[in-house]
């Protein structure tokens, strides 16, 4: 398989995530868009690393660390969103802008 066949779904994931992050008002949907964008970047990085140095294990370790960091970030983000919703019933980005004050 060629590198382009891996980069095409990565670009599609990133594009769908960017569209979702820019158009959605719900905090949860915004976070899902960001998750898709990060997934696209990780897929592109894994494909590029495979074609640059296929025998090196450093790329695989880096991808596992990136996926773990992404999962932790999303878990903490969803915990914050859940806490905001429970305390003040804020679920839209416009409502969360009032928290700056």
mmCIF file of C-alpha atoms in Angstrom:
data_model
loop_
_atom_site.group_PDB
_atom_site.id
_atom_site.type_symbol
_atom_site.label_atom_id
_atom_site.label_comp_id
_atom_site.label_asym_id
_atom_site.label_seq_id
_atom_site.Cartn_x
_atom_site.Cartn_y
_atom_site.Cartn_z
ATOM 1 C CA UNK A 1 0.000 0.000 0.000
ATOM 2 C CA UNK A 2 1.180 3.476 -0.745
ATOM 3 C CA UNK A 3 1.488 6.426 1.597
ATOM 4 C CA UNK A 4 -1.310 8.263 -0.211
ATOM 5 C CA UNK A 5 -3.815 5.561 0.749
ATOM 6 C CA UNK A 6 -3.078 6.258 4.414
ATOM 7 C CA UNK A 7 -2.970 10.027 4.083
ATOM 8 C CA UNK A 8 -6.345 10.226 2.330
ATOM 9 C CA UNK A 9 -8.381 8.902 5.315
ATOM 10 C CA UNK A 10 -6.203 11.004 7.632
ATOM 11 C CA UNK A 11 -7.081 14.129 5.652
ATOM 12 C CA UNK A 12 -10.749 13.122 5.624
ATOM 13 C CA UNK A 13 -10.758 12.630 9.401
ATOM 14 C CA UNK A 14 -9.059 15.967 9.936
ATOM 15 C CA UNK A 15 -11.465 17.742 7.561
ATOM 16 C CA UNK A 16 -14.581 16.298 9.173
ATOM 17 C CA UNK A 17 -13.203 17.141 12.607
ATOM 18 C CA UNK A 18 -12.395 20.701 11.556
ATOM 19 C CA UNK A 19 -15.884 21.148 10.148
ATOM 20 C CA UNK A 20 -17.397 19.794 13.358
ATOM 21 C CA UNK A 21 -15.206 21.947 15.580
ATOM 22 C CA UNK A 22 -16.015 25.121 13.671
ATOM 23 C CA UNK A 23 -19.761 24.640 13.198
ATOM 24 C CA UNK A 24 -21.027 23.040 16.402
ATOM 25 C CA UNK A 25 -22.197 25.012 19.423
ATOM 26 C CA UNK A 26 -22.417 22.095 21.816
ATOM 27 C CA UNK A 27 -19.291 21.629 23.915
ATOM 28 C CA UNK A 28 -19.472 17.845 23.547
ATOM 29 C CA UNK A 29 -19.717 18.050 19.758
ATOM 30 C CA UNK A 30 -16.832 20.527 19.719
ATOM 31 C CA UNK A 31 -14.720 18.055 21.674
ATOM 32 C CA UNK A 32 -15.694 15.251 19.306
ATOM 33 C CA UNK A 33 -14.514 17.383 16.377
ATOM 34 C CA UNK A 34 -11.204 17.969 18.125
ATOM 35 C CA UNK A 35 -10.913 14.234 18.766
ATOM 36 C CA UNK A 36 -11.396 13.507 15.056
ATOM 37 C CA UNK A 37 -8.785 16.100 14.149
ATOM 38 C CA UNK A 38 -6.262 14.552 16.527
ATOM 39 C CA UNK A 39 -7.064 11.100 15.160
ATOM 40 C CA UNK A 40 -6.333 12.301 11.639
ATOM 41 C CA UNK A 41 -3.022 13.803 12.700
ATOM 42 C CA UNK A 42 -2.024 10.633 14.532
ATOM 43 C CA UNK A 43 -2.951 8.471 11.537
ATOM 44 C CA UNK A 44 -0.886 10.677 9.217
ATOM 45 C CA UNK A 45 2.061 10.608 11.635
ATOM 46 C CA UNK A 46 1.896 6.827 11.960
ATOM 47 C CA UNK A 47 1.751 6.369 8.195
ATOM 48 C CA UNK A 48 4.636 8.765 7.601
ATOM 49 C CA UNK A 49 6.754 7.115 10.284
ATOM 50 C CA UNK A 50 6.034 3.686 8.791
ATOM 51 C CA UNK A 51 7.284 4.809 5.403
ATOM 52 C CA UNK A 52 10.280 6.756 6.754
ATOM 53 C CA UNK A 53 11.611 4.098 9.146
ATOM 54 C CA UNK A 54 9.547 0.887 9.061
ATOM 55 C CA UNK A 55 11.882 -1.138 11.270
ATOM 56 C CA UNK A 56 12.229 1.460 14.043
ATOM 57 C CA UNK A 57 10.059 0.990 17.102
ATOM 58 C CA UNK A 58 10.317 4.608 18.251
ATOM 59 C CA UNK A 59 7.484 5.656 15.955
ATOM 60 C CA UNK A 60 5.146 3.028 17.327
ATOM 61 C CA UNK A 61 5.939 4.062 20.881
ATOM 62 C CA UNK A 62 5.353 7.715 20.012
ATOM 63 C CA UNK A 63 1.958 6.908 18.484
ATOM 64 C CA UNK A 64 0.908 4.888 21.559
ATOM 65 C CA UNK A 65 1.948 7.786 23.805
ATOM 66 C CA UNK A 66 0.020 10.259 21.614
ATOM 67 C CA UNK A 67 -3.138 8.120 21.668
ATOM 68 C CA UNK A 68 -2.849 7.730 25.451
ATOM 69 C CA UNK A 69 -2.420 11.485 25.900
ATOM 70 C CA UNK A 70 -5.402 12.082 23.609
ATOM 71 C CA UNK A 71 -7.574 9.715 25.634
ATOM 72 C CA UNK A 72 -6.540 11.339 28.910
ATOM 73 C CA UNK A 73 -7.198 14.801 27.525
ATOM 74 C CA UNK A 74 -10.660 13.857 26.361
ATOM 75 C CA UNK A 75 -11.516 12.148 29.648
ATOM 76 C CA UNK A 76 -10.512 15.262 31.590
ATOM 77 C CA UNK A 77 -12.389 17.478 29.126
ATOM 78 C CA UNK A 78 -15.567 15.452 29.430
ATOM 79 C CA UNK A 79 -15.239 15.529 33.228
ATOM 80 C CA UNK A 80 -15.021 19.335 33.133
ATOM 81 C CA UNK A 81 -18.018 19.564 30.791
ATOM 82 C CA UNK A 82 -20.015 17.237 33.035
ATOM 83 C CA UNK A 83 -19.107 19.308 36.099
ATOM 84 C CA UNK A 84 -20.129 22.525 34.323
ATOM 85 C CA UNK A 85 -23.418 21.020 33.257
ATOM 86 C CA UNK A 86 -24.211 19.690 36.712
ATOM 87 C CA UNK A 87 -23.349 22.912 38.528
ATOM 88 C CA UNK A 88 -24.676 25.559 36.128
ATOM 89 C CA UNK A 89 -26.421 23.619 33.324
ATOM 90 C CA UNK A 90 -24.022 24.984 30.717
ATOM 91 C CA UNK A 91 -23.857 22.874 27.580
ATOM 92 C CA UNK A 92 -23.286 25.396 24.793
ATOM 93 C CA UNK A 93 -20.146 27.355 24.005
ATOM 94 C CA UNK A 94 -21.976 30.693 24.149
ATOM 95 C CA UNK A 95 -23.104 29.985 27.693
ATOM 96 C CA UNK A 96 -19.606 28.951 28.738
ATOM 97 C CA UNK A 97 -18.224 32.304 27.542
ATOM 98 C CA UNK A 98 -19.931 33.901 30.556
ATOM 99 C CA UNK A 99 -17.524 32.046 32.873
ATOM 100 C CA UNK A 100 -14.681 34.412 31.926
ATOM 101 C CA UNK A 101 -16.047 37.120 34.201
#
